[in-house]
GROMACS .gro file of C-alpha atoms in nm:
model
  282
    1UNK     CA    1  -3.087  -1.081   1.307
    2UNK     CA    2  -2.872  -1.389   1.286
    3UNK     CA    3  -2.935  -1.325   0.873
    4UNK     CA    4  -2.884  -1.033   0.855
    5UNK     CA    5  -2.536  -1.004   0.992
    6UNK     CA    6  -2.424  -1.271   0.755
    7UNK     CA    7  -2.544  -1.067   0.499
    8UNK     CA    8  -2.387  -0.787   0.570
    9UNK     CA    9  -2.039  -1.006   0.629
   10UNK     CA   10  -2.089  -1.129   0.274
   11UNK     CA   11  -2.172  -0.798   0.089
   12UNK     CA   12  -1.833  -0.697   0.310
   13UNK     CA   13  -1.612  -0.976   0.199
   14UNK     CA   14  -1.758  -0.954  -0.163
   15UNK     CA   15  -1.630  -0.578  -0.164
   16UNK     CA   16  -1.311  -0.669  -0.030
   17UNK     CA   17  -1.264  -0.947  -0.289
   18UNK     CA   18  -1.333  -0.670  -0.525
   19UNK     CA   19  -1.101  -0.414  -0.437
   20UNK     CA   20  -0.811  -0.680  -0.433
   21UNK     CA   21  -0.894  -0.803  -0.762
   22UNK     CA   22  -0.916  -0.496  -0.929
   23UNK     CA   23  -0.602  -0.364  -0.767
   24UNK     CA   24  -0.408  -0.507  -1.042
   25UNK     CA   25  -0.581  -0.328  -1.313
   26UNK     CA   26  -0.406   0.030  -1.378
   27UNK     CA   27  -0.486   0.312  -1.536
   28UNK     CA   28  -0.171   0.526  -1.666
   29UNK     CA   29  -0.216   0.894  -1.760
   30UNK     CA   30   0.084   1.002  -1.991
   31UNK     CA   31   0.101   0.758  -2.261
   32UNK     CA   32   0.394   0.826  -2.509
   33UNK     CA   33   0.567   0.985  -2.235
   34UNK     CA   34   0.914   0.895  -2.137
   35UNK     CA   35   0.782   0.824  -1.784
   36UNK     CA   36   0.448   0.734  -1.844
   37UNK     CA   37   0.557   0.451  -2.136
   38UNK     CA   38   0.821   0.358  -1.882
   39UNK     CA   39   0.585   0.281  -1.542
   40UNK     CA   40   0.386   0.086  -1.792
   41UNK     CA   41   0.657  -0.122  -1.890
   42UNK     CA   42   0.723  -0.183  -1.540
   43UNK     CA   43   0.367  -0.275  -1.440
   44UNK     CA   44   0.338  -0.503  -1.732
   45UNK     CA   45   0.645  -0.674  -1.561
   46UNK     CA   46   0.477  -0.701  -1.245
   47UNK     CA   47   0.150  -0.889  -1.436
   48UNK     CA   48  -0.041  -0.563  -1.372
   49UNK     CA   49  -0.332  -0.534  -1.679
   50UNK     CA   50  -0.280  -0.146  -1.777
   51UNK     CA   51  -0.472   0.057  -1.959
   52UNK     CA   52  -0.289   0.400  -2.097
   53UNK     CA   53  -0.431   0.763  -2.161
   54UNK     CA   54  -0.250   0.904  -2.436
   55UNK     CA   55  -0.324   1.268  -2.546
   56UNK     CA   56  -0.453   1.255  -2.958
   57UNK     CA   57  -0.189   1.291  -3.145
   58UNK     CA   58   0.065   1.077  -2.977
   59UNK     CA   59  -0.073   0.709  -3.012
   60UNK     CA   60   0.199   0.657  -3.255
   61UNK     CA   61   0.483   0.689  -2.991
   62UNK     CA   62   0.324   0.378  -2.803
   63UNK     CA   63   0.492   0.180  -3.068
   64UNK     CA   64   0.515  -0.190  -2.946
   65UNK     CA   65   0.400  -0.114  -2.619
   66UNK     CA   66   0.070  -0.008  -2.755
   67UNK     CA   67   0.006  -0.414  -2.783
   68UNK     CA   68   0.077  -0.503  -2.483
   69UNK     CA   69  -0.198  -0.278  -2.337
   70UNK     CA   70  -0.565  -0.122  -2.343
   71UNK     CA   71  -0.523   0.285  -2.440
   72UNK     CA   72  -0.800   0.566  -2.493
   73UNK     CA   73  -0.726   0.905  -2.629
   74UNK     CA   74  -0.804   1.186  -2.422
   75UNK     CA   75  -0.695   1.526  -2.312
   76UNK     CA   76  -0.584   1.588  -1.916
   77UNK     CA   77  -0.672   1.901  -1.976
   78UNK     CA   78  -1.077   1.850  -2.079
   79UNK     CA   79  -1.266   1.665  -1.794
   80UNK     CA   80  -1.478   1.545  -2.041
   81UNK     CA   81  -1.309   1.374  -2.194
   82UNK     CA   82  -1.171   1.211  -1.901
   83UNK     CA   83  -1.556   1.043  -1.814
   84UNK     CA   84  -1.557   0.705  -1.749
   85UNK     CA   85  -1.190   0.619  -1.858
   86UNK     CA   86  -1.050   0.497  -1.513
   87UNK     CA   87  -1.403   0.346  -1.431
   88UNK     CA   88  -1.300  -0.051  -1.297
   89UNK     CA   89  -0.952   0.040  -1.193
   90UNK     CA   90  -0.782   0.015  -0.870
   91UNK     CA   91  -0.579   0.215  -0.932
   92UNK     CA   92  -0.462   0.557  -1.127
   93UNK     CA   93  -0.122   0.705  -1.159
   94UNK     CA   94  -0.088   1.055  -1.304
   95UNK     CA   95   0.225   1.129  -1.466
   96UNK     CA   96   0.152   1.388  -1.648
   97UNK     CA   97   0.377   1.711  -1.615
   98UNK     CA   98   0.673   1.921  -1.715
   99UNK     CA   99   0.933   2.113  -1.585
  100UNK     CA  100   0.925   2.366  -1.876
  101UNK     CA  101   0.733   2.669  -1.863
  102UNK     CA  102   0.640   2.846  -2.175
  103UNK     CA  103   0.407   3.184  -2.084
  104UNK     CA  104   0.352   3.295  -2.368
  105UNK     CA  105   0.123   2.966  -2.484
  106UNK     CA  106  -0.026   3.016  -2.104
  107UNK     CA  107   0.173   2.703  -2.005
  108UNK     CA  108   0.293   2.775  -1.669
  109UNK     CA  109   0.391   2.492  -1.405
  110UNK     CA  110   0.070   2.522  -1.235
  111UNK     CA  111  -0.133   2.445  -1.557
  112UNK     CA  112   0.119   2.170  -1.647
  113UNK     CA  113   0.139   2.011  -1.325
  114UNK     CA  114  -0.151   2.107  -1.044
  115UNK     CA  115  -0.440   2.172  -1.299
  116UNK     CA  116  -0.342   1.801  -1.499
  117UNK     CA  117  -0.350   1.642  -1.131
  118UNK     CA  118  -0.645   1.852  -1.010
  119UNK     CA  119  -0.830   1.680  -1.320
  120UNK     CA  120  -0.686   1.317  -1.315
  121UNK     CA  121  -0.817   1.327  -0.899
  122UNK     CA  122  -1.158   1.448  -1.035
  123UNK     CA  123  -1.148   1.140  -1.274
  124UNK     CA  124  -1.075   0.892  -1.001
  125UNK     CA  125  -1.357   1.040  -0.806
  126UNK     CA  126  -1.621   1.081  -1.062
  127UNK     CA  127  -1.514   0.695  -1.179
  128UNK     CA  128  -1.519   0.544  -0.857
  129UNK     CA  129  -1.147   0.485  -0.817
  130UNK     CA  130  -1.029   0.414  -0.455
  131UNK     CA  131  -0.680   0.524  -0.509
  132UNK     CA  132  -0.454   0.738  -0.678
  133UNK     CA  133  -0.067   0.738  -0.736
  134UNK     CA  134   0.082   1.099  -0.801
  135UNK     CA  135   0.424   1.161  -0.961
  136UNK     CA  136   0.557   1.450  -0.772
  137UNK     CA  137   0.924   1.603  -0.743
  138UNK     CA  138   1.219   1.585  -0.524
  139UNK     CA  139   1.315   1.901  -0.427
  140UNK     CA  140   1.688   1.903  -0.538
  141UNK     CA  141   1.833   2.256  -0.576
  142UNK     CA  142   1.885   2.197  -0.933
  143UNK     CA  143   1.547   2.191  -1.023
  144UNK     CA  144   1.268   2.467  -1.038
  145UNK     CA  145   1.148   2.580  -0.733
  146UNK     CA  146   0.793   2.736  -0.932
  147UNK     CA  147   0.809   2.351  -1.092
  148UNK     CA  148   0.813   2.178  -0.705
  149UNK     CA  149   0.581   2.421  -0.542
  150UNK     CA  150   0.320   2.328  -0.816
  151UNK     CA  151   0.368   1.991  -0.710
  152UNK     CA  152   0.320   2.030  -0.366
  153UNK     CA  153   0.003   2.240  -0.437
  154UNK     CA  154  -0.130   1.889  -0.610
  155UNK     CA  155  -0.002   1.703  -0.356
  156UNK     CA  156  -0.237   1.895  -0.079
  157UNK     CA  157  -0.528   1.942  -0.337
  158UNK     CA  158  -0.556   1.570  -0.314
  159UNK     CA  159  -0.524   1.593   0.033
  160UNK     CA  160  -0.797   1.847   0.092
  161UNK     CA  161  -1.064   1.629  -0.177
  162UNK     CA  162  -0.965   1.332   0.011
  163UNK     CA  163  -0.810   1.114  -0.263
  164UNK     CA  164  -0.633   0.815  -0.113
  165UNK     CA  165  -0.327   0.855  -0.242
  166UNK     CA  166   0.060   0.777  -0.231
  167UNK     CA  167   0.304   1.042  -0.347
  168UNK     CA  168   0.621   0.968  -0.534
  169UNK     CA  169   0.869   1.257  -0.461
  170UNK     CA  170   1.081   1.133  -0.762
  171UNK     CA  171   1.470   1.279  -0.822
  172UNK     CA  172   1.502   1.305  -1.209
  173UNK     CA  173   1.589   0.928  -1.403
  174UNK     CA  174   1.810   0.897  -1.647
  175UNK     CA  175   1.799   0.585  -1.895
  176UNK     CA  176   2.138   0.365  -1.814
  177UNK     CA  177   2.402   0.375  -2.085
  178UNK     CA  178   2.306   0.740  -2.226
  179UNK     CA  179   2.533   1.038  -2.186
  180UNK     CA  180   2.461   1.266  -1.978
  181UNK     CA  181   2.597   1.543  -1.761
  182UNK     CA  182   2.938   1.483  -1.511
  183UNK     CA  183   2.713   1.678  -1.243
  184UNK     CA  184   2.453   1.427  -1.225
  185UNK     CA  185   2.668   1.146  -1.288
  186UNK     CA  186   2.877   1.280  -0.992
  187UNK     CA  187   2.547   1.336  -0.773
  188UNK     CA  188   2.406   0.972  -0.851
  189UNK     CA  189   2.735   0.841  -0.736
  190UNK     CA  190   2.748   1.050  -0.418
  191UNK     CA  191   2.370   0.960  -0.364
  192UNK     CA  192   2.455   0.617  -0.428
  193UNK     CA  193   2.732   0.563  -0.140
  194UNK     CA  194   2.774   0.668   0.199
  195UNK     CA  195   2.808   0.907   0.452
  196UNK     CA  196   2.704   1.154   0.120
  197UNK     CA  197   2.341   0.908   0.061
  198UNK     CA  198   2.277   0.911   0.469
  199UNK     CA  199   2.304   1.356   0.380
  200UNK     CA  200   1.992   1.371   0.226
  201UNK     CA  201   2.161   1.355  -0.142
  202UNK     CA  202   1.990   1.002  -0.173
  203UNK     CA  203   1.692   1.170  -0.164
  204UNK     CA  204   1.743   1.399  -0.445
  205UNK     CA  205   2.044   1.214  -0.692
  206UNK     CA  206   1.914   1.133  -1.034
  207UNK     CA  207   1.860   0.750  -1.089
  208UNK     CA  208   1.805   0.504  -1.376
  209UNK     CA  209   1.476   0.527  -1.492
  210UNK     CA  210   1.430   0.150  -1.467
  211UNK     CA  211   1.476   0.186  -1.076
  212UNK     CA  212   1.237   0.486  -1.035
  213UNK     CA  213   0.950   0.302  -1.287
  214UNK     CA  214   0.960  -0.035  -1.107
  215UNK     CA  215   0.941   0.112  -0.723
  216UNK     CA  216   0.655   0.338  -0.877
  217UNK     CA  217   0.488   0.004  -1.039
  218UNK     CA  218   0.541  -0.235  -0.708
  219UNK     CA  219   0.399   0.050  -0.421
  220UNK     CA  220   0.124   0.098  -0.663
  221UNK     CA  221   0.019  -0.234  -0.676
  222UNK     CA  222   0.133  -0.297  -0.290
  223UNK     CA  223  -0.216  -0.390  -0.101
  224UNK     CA  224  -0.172  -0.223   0.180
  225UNK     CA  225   0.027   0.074   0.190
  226UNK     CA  226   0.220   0.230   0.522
  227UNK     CA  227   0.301   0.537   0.365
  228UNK     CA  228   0.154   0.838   0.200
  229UNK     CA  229   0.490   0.979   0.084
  230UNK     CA  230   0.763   0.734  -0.091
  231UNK     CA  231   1.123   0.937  -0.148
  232UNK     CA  232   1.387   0.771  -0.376
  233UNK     CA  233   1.502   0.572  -0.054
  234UNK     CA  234   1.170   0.380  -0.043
  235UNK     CA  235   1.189   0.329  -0.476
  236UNK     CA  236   1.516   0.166  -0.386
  237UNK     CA  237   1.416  -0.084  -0.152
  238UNK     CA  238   1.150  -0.179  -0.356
  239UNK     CA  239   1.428  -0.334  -0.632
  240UNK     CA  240   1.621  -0.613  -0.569
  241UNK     CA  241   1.994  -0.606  -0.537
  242UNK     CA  242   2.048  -0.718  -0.957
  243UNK     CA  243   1.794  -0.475  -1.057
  244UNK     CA  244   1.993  -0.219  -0.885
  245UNK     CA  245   2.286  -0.312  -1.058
  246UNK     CA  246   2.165  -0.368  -1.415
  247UNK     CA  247   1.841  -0.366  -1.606
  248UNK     CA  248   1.767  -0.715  -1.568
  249UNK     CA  249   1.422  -0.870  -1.727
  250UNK     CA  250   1.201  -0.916  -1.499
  251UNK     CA  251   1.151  -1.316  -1.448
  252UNK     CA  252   1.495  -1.377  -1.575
  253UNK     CA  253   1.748  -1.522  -1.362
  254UNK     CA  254   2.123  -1.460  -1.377
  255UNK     CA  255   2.283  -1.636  -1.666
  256UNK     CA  256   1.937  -1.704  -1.829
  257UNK     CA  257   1.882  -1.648  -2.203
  258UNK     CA  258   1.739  -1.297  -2.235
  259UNK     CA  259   1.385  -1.278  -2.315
  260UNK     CA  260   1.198  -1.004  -2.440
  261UNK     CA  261   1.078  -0.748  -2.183
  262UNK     CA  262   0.868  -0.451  -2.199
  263UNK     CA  263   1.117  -0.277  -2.093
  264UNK     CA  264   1.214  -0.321  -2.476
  265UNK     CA  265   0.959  -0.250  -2.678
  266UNK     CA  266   0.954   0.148  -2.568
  267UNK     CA  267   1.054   0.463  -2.770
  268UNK     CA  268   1.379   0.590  -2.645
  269UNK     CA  269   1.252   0.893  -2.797
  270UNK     CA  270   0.960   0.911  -2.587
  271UNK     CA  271   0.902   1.315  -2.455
  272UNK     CA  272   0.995   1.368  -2.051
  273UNK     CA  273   0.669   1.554  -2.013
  274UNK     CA  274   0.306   1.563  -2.164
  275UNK     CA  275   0.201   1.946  -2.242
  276UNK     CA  276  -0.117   2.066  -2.369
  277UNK     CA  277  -0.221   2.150  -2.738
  278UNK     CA  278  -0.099   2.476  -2.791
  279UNK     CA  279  -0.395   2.595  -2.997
  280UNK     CA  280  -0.644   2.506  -2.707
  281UNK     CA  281  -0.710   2.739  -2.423
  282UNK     CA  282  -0.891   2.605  -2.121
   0.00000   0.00000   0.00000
């Protein structure tokens, strides 16, 4: 009896050894995405060892970054082709999306967004993956509400097939330095400072994408997790003071010589979103 039970404490510790070791290793979906090729560059940072999906067709947007990490081709769209790419991960966050309808190529927001998460869930269960990170939406009055109910709809599917997962209500990112509308330069400041950020504007203000991609990389790779649902409060806390303030490479102190980052070696003219062949119908 006395064997047995140490047995079964070994096989136990040996799965927990497991877990925690392959925690680390990532699977992206979304590669050659402005927010897929972004998270990557942030879990690269972190020391994460990432592997990419990138739809055929775009492998030449991974530019640089596509030597810094392991990448297959397939389609979110065609479970098949989804077998056995996230087997050995920890981890899997889907990315994949787009705010932009088009109806009469059959792309609607619940094709684009609950059908490509419906499918990347399917692949973490079918490939043995204990946990799954899904890129969801803030829902900020300035954005679609047929583009945030989709969302939610993935958010509960995952619920319902019991996916262990952590949901990133994300406000829209912006890359630092670009031009972009006075609106949402005027709602990230008022979601920056208070009493506006204590309103619920903190929740929903655009924010550099360098923010957003590093909370996303750090809960993902968090070991234990005391949340299901992370708002753009929570990817706040989860960067330090000088990474709020500037883009600063990770491992580099103030007044260091800058080092190369992967932060740098991505395509500032990465897409936002991933969308399906247009010729395909599934």
């Amino acid at each position: 009896m006395e064997r047995i039970t140490k047995i079964v404490a070994f096989h136990h510790a040996a799965k927990v050894h497991f877990m925690v070791g392959n925690q680390r290793r990532v699977l992206v979906t979304g590669g050659g995405t402005f927010l897929g090729d972004n998270i990557t560059a942030a879990l690269l940072g972190e020391g994460a060892e990432v592997t990419l999906l990138v739809r055929p067709g775009l492998e030449d947007r991974l530019g640089a970054l596509g030597q810094r990490v392991r990448w297959w081709t397939a389609d979110i769209w065609d479970v098949a082709s989804l077998r056995g790419r996230a087997r050995g991960h920890g981890v899997v966050i889907h990315t994949v999306g787009s705010m932009t309808e088009d109806h009469s190529q059959g792309l609607t927001h619940h094709r684009l967004n609950f059908v490509s998460a419906r499918n990347a869930a399917t692949m973490c269960i079918s490939d043995g993956v204990p946990q799954m990170v899904l890129m969801s939406s803030a829902a900020a009055p300035w954005i679609s509400r047929s583009y945030v109910r989709s969302k939610r709809e993935a958010e509960e599917y995952l619920q319902r097939v019991g996916v262990k997962s952590a949901v990133i209500r994300a406000p829209l990112a912006y890359i630092r330095g670009q031009p972009r509308p006075a609106f949402y330069e005027l709602m990230t400041l008022l979601g920056s400072v208070p009493p506006t950020s204590w309103l619920g504007v903190g929740k929903i203000a655009p924010m550099p994408i360098d923010v957003l991609a590093r909370g996303v990389a750090r809960i993902a790779l968090e070991p234990q997790r005391t949340n299901s649902i992370y708002t753009a409060a929570d990817l706040r806390r989860r960067n330090q003071r000088h990474e709020l303030a500037k883009p600063l490479m990770v491992g580099e102190a103030p007044g260091e010589k800058p080092r190369v980052h992967p932060f740098d070696l991505l395509d500032d003219e990465a897409p936002f979103g991933w969308v399906p062949p247009s010729d395909k119908r599934r």
